[in-house]
mmCIF file of N, CA and C in Angstrom:
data_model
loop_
_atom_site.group_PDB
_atom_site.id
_atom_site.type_symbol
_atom_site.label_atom_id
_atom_site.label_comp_id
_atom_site.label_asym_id
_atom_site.label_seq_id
_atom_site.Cartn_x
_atom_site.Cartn_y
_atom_site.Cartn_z
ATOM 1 N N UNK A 1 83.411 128.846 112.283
ATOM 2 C CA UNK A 1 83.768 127.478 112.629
ATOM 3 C C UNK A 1 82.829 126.512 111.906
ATOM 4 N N UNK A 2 83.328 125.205 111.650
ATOM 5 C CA UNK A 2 82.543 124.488 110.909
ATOM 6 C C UNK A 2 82.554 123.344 111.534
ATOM 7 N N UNK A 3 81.111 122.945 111.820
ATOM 8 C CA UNK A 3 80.424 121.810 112.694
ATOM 9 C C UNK A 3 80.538 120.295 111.475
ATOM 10 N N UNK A 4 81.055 119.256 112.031
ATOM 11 C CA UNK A 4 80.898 118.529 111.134
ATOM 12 C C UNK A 4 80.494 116.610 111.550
ATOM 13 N N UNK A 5 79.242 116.022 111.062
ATOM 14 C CA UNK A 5 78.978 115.075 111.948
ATOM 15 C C UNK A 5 78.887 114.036 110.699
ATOM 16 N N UNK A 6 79.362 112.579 111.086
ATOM 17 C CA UNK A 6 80.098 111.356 110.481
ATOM 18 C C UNK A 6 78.701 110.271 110.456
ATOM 19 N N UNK A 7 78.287 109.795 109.449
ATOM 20 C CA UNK A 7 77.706 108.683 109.691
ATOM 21 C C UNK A 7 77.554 107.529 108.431
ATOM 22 N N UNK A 8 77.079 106.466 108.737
ATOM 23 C CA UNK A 8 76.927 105.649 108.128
ATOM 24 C C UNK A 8 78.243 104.170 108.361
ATOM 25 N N UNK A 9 78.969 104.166 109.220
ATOM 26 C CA UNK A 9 79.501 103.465 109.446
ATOM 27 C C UNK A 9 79.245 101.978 109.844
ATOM 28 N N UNK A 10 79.633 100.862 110.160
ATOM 29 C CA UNK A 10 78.886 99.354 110.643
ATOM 30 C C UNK A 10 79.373 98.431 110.055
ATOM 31 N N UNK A 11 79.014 97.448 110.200
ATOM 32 C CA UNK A 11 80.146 95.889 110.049
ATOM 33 C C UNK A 11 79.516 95.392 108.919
ATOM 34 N N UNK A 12 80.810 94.891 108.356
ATOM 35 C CA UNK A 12 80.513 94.566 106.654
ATOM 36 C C UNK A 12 81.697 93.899 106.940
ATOM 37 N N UNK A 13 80.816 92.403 105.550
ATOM 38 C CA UNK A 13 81.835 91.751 105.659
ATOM 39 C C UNK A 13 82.700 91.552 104.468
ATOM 40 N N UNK A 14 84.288 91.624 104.324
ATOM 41 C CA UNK A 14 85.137 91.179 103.319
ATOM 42 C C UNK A 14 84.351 91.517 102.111
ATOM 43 N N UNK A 15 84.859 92.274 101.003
ATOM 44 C CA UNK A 15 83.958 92.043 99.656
ATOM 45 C C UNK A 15 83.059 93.224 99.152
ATOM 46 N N UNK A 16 82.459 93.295 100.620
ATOM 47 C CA UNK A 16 81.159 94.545 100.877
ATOM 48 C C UNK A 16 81.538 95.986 100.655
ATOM 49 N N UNK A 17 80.626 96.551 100.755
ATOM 50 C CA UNK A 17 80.109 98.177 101.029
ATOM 51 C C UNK A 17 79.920 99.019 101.566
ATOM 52 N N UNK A 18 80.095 100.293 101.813
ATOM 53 C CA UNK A 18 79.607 101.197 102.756
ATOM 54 C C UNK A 18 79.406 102.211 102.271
ATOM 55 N N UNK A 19 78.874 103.122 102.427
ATOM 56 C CA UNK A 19 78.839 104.664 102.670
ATOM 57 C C UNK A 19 78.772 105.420 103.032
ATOM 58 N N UNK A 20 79.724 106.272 103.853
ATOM 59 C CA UNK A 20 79.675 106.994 104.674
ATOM 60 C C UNK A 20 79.684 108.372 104.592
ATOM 61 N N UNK A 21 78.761 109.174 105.521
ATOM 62 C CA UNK A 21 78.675 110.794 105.083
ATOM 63 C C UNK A 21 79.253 111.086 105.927
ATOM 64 N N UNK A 22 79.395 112.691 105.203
ATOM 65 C CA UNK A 22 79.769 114.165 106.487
ATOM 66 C C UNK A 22 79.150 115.221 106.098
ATOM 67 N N UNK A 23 78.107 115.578 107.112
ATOM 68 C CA UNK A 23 77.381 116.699 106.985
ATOM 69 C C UNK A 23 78.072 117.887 107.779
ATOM 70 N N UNK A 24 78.001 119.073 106.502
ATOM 71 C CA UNK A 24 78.819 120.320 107.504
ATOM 72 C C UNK A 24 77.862 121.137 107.285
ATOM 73 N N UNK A 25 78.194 121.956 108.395
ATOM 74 C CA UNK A 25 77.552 123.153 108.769
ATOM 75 C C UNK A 25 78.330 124.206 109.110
ATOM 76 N N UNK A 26 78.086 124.996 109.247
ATOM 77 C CA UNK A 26 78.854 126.561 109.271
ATOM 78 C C UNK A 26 79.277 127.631 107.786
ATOM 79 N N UNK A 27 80.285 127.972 108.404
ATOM 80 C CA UNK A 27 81.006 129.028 107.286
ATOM 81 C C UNK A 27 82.201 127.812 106.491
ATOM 82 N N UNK A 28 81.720 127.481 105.599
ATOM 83 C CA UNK A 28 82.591 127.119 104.496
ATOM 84 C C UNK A 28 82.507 127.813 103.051
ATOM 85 N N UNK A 29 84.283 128.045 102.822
ATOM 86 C CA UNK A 29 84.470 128.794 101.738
ATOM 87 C C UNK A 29 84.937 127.696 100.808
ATOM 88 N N UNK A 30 85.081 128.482 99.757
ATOM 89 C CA UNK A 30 85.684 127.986 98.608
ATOM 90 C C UNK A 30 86.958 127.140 98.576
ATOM 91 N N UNK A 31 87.692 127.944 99.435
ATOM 92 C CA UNK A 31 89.226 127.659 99.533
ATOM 93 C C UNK A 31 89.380 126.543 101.454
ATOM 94 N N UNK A 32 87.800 126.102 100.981
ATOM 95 C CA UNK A 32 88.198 124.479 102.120
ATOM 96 C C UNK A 32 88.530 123.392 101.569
ATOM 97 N N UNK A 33 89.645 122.653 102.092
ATOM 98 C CA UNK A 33 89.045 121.122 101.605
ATOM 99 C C UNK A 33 88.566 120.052 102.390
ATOM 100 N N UNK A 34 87.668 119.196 102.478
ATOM 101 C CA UNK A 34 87.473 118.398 103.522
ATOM 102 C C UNK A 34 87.618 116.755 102.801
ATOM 103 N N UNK A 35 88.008 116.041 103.706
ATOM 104 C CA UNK A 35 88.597 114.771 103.773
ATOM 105 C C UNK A 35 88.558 113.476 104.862
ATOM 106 N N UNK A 36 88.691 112.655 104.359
ATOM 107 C CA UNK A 36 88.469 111.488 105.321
ATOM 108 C C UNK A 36 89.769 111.270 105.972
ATOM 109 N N UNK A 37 90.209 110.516 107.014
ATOM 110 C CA UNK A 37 91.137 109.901 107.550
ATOM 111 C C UNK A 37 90.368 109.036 108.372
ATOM 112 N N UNK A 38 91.291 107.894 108.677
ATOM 113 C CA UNK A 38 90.872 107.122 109.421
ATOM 114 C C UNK A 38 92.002 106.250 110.626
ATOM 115 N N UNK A 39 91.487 105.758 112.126
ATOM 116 C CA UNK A 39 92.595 105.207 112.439
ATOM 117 C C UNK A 39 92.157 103.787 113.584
ATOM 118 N N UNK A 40 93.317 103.244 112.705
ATOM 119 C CA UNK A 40 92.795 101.851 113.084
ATOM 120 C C UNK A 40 93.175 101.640 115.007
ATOM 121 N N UNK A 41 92.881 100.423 115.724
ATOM 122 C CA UNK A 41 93.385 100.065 116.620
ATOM 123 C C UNK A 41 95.064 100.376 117.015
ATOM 124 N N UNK A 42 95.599 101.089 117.524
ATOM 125 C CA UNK A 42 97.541 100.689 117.815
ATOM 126 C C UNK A 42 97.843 101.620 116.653
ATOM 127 N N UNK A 43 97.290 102.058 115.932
ATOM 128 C CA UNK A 43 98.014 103.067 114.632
ATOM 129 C C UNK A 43 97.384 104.055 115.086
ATOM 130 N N UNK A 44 98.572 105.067 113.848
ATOM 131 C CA UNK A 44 98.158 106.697 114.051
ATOM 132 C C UNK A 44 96.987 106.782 112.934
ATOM 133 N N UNK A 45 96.817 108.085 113.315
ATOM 134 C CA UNK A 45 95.400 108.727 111.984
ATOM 135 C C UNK A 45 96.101 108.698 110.649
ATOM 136 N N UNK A 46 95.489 107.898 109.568
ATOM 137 C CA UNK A 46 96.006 108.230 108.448
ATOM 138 C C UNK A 46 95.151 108.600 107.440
ATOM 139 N N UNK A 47 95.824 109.541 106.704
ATOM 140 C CA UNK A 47 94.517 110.190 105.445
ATOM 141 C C UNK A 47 93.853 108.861 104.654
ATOM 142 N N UNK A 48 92.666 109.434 103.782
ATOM 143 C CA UNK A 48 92.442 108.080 103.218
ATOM 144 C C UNK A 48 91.838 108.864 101.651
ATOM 145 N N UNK A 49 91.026 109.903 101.645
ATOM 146 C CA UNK A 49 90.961 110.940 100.392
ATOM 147 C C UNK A 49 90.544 112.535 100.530
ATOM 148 N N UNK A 50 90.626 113.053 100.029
ATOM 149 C CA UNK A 50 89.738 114.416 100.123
ATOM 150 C C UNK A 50 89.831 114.724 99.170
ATOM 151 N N UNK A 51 88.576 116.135 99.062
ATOM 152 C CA UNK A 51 87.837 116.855 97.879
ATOM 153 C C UNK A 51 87.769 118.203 97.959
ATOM 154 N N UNK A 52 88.169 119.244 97.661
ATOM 155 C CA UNK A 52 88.203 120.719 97.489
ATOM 156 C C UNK A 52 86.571 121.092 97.528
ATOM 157 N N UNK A 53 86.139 121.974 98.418
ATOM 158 C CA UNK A 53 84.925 122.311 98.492
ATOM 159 C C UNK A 53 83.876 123.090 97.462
ATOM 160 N N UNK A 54 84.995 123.554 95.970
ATOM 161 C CA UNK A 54 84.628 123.781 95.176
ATOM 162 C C UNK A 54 85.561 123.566 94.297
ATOM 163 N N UNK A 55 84.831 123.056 93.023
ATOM 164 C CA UNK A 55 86.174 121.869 91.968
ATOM 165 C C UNK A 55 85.892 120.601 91.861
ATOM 166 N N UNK A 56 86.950 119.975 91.058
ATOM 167 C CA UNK A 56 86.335 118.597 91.102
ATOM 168 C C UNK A 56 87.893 117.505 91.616
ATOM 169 N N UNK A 57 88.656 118.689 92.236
ATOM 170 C CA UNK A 57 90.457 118.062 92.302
ATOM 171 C C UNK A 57 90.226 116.924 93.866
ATOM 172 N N UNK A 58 89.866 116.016 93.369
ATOM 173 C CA UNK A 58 90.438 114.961 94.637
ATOM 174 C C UNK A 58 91.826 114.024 94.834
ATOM 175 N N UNK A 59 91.609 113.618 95.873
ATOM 176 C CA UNK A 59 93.354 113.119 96.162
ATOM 177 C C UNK A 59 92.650 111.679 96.956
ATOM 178 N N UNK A 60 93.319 110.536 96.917
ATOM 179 C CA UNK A 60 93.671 109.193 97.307
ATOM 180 C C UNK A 60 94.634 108.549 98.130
ATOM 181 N N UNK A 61 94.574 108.079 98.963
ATOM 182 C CA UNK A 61 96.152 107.235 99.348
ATOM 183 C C UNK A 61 96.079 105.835 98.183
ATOM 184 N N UNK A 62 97.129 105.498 98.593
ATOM 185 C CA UNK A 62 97.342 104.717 97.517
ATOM 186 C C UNK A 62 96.345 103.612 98.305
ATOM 187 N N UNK A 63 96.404 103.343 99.592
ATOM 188 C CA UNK A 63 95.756 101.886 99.817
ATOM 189 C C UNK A 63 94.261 101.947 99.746
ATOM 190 N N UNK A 64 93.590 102.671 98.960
ATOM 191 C CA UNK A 64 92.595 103.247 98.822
ATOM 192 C C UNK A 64 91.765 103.532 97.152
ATOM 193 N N UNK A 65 92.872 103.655 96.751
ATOM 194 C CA UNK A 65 92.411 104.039 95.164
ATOM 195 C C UNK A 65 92.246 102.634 94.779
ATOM 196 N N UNK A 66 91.103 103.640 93.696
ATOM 197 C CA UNK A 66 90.695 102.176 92.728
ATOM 198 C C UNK A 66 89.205 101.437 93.755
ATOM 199 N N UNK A 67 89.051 101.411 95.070
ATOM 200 C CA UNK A 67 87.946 101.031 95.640
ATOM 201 C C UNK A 67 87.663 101.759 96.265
ATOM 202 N N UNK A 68 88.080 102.982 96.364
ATOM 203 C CA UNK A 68 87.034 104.084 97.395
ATOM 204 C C UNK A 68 86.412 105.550 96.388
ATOM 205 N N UNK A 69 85.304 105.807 96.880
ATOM 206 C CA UNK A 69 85.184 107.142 95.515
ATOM 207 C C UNK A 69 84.909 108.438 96.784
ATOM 208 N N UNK A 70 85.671 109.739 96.710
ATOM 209 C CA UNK A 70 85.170 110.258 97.669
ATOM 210 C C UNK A 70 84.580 111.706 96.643
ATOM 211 N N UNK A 71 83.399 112.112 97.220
ATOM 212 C CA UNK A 71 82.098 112.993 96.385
ATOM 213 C C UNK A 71 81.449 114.123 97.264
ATOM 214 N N UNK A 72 80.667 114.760 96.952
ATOM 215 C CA UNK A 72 80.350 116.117 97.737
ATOM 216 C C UNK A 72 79.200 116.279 96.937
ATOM 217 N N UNK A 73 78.292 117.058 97.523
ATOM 218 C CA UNK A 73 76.506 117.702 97.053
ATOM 219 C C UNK A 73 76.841 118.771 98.316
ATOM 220 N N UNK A 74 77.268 120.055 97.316
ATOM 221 C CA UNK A 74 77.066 121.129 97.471
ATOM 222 C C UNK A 74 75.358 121.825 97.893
ATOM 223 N N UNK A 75 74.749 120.791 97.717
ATOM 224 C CA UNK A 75 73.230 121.619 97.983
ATOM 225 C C UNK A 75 72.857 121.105 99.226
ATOM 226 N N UNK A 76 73.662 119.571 99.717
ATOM 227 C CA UNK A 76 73.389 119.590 100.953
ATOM 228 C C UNK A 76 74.212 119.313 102.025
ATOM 229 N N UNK A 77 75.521 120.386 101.163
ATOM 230 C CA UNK A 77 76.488 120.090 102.357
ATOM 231 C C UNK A 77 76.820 119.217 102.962
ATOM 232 N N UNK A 78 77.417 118.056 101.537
ATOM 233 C CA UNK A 78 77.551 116.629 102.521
ATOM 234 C C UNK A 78 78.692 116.337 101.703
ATOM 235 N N UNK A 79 79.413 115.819 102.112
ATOM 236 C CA UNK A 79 80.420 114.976 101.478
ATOM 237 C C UNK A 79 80.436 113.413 101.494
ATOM 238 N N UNK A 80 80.818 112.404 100.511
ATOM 239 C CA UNK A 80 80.584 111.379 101.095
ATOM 240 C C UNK A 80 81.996 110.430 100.509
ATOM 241 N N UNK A 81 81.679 108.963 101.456
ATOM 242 C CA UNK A 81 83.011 108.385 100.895
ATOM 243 C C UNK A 81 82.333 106.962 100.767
ATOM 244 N N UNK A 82 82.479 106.864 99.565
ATOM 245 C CA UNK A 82 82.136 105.360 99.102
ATOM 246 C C UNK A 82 82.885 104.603 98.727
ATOM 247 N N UNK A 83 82.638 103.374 99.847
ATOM 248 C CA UNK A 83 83.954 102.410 99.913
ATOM 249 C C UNK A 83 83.429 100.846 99.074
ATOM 250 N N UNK A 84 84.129 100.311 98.458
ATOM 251 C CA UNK A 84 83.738 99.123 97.612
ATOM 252 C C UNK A 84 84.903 98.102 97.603
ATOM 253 N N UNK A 85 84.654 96.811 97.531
ATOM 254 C CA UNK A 85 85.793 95.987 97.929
ATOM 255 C C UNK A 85 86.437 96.124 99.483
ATOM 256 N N UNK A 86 86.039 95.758 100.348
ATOM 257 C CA UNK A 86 86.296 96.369 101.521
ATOM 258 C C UNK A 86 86.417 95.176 101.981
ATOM 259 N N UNK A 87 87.681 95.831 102.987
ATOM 260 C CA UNK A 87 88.965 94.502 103.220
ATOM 261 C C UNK A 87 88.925 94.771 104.540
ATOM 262 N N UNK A 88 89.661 93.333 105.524
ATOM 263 C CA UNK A 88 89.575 93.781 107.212
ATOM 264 C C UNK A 88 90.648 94.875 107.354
ATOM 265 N N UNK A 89 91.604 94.645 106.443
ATOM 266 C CA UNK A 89 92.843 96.187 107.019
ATOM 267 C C UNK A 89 92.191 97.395 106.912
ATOM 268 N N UNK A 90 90.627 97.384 106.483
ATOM 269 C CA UNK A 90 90.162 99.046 106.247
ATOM 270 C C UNK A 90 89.388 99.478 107.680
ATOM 271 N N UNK A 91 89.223 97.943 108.523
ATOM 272 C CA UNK A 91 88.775 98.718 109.803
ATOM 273 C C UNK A 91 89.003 99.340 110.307
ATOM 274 N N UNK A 92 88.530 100.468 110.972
ATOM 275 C CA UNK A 92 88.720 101.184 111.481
ATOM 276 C C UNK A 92 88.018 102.756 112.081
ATOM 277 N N UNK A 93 88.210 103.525 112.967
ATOM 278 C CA UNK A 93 87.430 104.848 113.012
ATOM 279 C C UNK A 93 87.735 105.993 111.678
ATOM 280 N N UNK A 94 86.712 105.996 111.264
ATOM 281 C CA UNK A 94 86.471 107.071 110.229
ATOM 282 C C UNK A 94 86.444 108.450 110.463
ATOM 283 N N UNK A 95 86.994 109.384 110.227
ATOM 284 C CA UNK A 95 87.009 110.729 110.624
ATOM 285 C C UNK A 95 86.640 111.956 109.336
ATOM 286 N N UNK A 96 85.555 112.832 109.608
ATOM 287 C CA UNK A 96 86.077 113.838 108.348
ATOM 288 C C UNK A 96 86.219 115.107 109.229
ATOM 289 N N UNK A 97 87.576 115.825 107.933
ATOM 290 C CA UNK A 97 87.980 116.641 108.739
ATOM 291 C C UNK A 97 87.473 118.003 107.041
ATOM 292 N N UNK A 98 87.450 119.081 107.962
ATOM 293 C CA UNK A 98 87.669 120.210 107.376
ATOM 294 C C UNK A 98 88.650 121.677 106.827
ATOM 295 N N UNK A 99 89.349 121.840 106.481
ATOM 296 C CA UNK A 99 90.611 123.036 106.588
ATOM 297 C C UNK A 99 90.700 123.976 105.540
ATOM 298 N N UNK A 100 90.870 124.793 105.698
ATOM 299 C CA UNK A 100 91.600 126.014 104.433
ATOM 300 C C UNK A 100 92.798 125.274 104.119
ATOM 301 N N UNK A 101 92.624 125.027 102.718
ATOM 302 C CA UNK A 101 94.235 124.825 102.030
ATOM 303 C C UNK A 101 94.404 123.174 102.659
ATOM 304 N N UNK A 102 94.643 122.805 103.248
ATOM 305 C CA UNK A 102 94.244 120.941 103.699
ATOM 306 C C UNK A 102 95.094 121.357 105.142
ATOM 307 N N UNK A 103 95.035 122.640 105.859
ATOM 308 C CA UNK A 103 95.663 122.440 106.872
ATOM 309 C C UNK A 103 94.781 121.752 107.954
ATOM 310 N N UNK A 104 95.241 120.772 108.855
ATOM 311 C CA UNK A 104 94.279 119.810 109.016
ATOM 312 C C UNK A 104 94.559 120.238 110.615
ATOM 313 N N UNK A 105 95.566 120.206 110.987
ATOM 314 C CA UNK A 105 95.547 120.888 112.122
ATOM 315 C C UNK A 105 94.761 121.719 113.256
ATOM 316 N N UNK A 106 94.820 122.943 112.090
ATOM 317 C CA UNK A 106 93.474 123.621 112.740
ATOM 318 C C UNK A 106 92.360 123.698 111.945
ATOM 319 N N UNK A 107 92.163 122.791 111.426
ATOM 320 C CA UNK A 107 90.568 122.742 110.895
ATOM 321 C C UNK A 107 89.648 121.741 112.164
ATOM 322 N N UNK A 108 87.919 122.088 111.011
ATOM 323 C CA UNK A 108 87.729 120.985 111.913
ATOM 324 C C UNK A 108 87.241 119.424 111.788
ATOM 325 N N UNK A 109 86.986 118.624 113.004
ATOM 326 C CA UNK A 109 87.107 117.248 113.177
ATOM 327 C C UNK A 109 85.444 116.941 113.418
ATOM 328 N N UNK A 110 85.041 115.767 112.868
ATOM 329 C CA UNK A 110 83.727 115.322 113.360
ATOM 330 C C UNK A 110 84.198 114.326 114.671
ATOM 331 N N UNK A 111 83.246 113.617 115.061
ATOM 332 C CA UNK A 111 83.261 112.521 116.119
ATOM 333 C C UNK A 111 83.986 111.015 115.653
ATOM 334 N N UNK A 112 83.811 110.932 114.284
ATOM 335 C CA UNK A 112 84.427 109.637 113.924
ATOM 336 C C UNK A 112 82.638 108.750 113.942
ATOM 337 N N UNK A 113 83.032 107.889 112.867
ATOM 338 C CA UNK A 113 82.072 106.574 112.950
ATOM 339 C C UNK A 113 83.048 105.470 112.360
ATOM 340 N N UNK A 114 82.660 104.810 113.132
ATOM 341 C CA UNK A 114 83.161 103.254 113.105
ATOM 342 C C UNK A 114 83.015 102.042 111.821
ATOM 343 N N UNK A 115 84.086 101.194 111.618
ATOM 344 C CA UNK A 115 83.457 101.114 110.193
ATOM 345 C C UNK A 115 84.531 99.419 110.292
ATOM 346 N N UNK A 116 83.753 97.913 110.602
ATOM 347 C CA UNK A 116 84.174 96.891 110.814
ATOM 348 C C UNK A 116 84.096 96.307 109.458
ATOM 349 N N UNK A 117 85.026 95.328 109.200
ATOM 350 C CA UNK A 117 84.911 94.362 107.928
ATOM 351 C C UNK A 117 85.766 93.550 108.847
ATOM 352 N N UNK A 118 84.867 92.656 108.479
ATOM 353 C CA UNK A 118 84.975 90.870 109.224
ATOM 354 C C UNK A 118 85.526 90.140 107.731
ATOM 355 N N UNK A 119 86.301 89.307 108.046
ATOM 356 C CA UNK A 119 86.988 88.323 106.616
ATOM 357 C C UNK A 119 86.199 86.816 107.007
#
């Protein structure tokens, strides 16, 4: 099982920055990928990027590309998601998740960190 904890989240305004990690722990293989989603107030969880735990193949939503970069350090088991141009529609709880193959289902979930942009 793979333990996974979210941070760096906090209020930024319009324009701004963030960066947010996910530190994992456990048994991760090759054939994981782990990824962000996030979900706002009244909406469902929606993906936002992920990264193959070995490789360099990442994926984007569209409302996302072009200002978010999502990255990994294999030496310290972190993944991270760096957000730039950051708009109030990006508020929201941040989640990273973990899975074989991107099944997200039964992989696993951190706690979420929180992540405000004021306009």
């Amino acid at each position: 099982q793979v333990q996974l904890v979210e941070s760096g989240g906090g209020l930024v305004q319009a324009g701004g920055s963030l960066r947010l990690s996910c530190a994992a722990s456990g048994r991760i293989s090759s054939t994981y990928v782990v990824a962000w989603f996030r979900q706002a107030p009244g909406k469902e969880r929606a993906f936002v990027a992920s990264i193959r735990w070995t490789g360099d193949i990442t994926t984007y939503s569209d409302s996302v590309k072009g200002r978010f970069t999502i990255s990994r350090d294999n030496t310290k088991n972190t993944v991270y998601l760096q957000m730039n141009s950051l708009k109030p529609e990006d508020t929201a709880v941040y989640y990273c998740a973990a899975a074989v193959a991107s099944r997200w289902s039964s992989g696993s979930w951190g706690q979420g960190t929180q992540v405000s942009v004021s306009s």
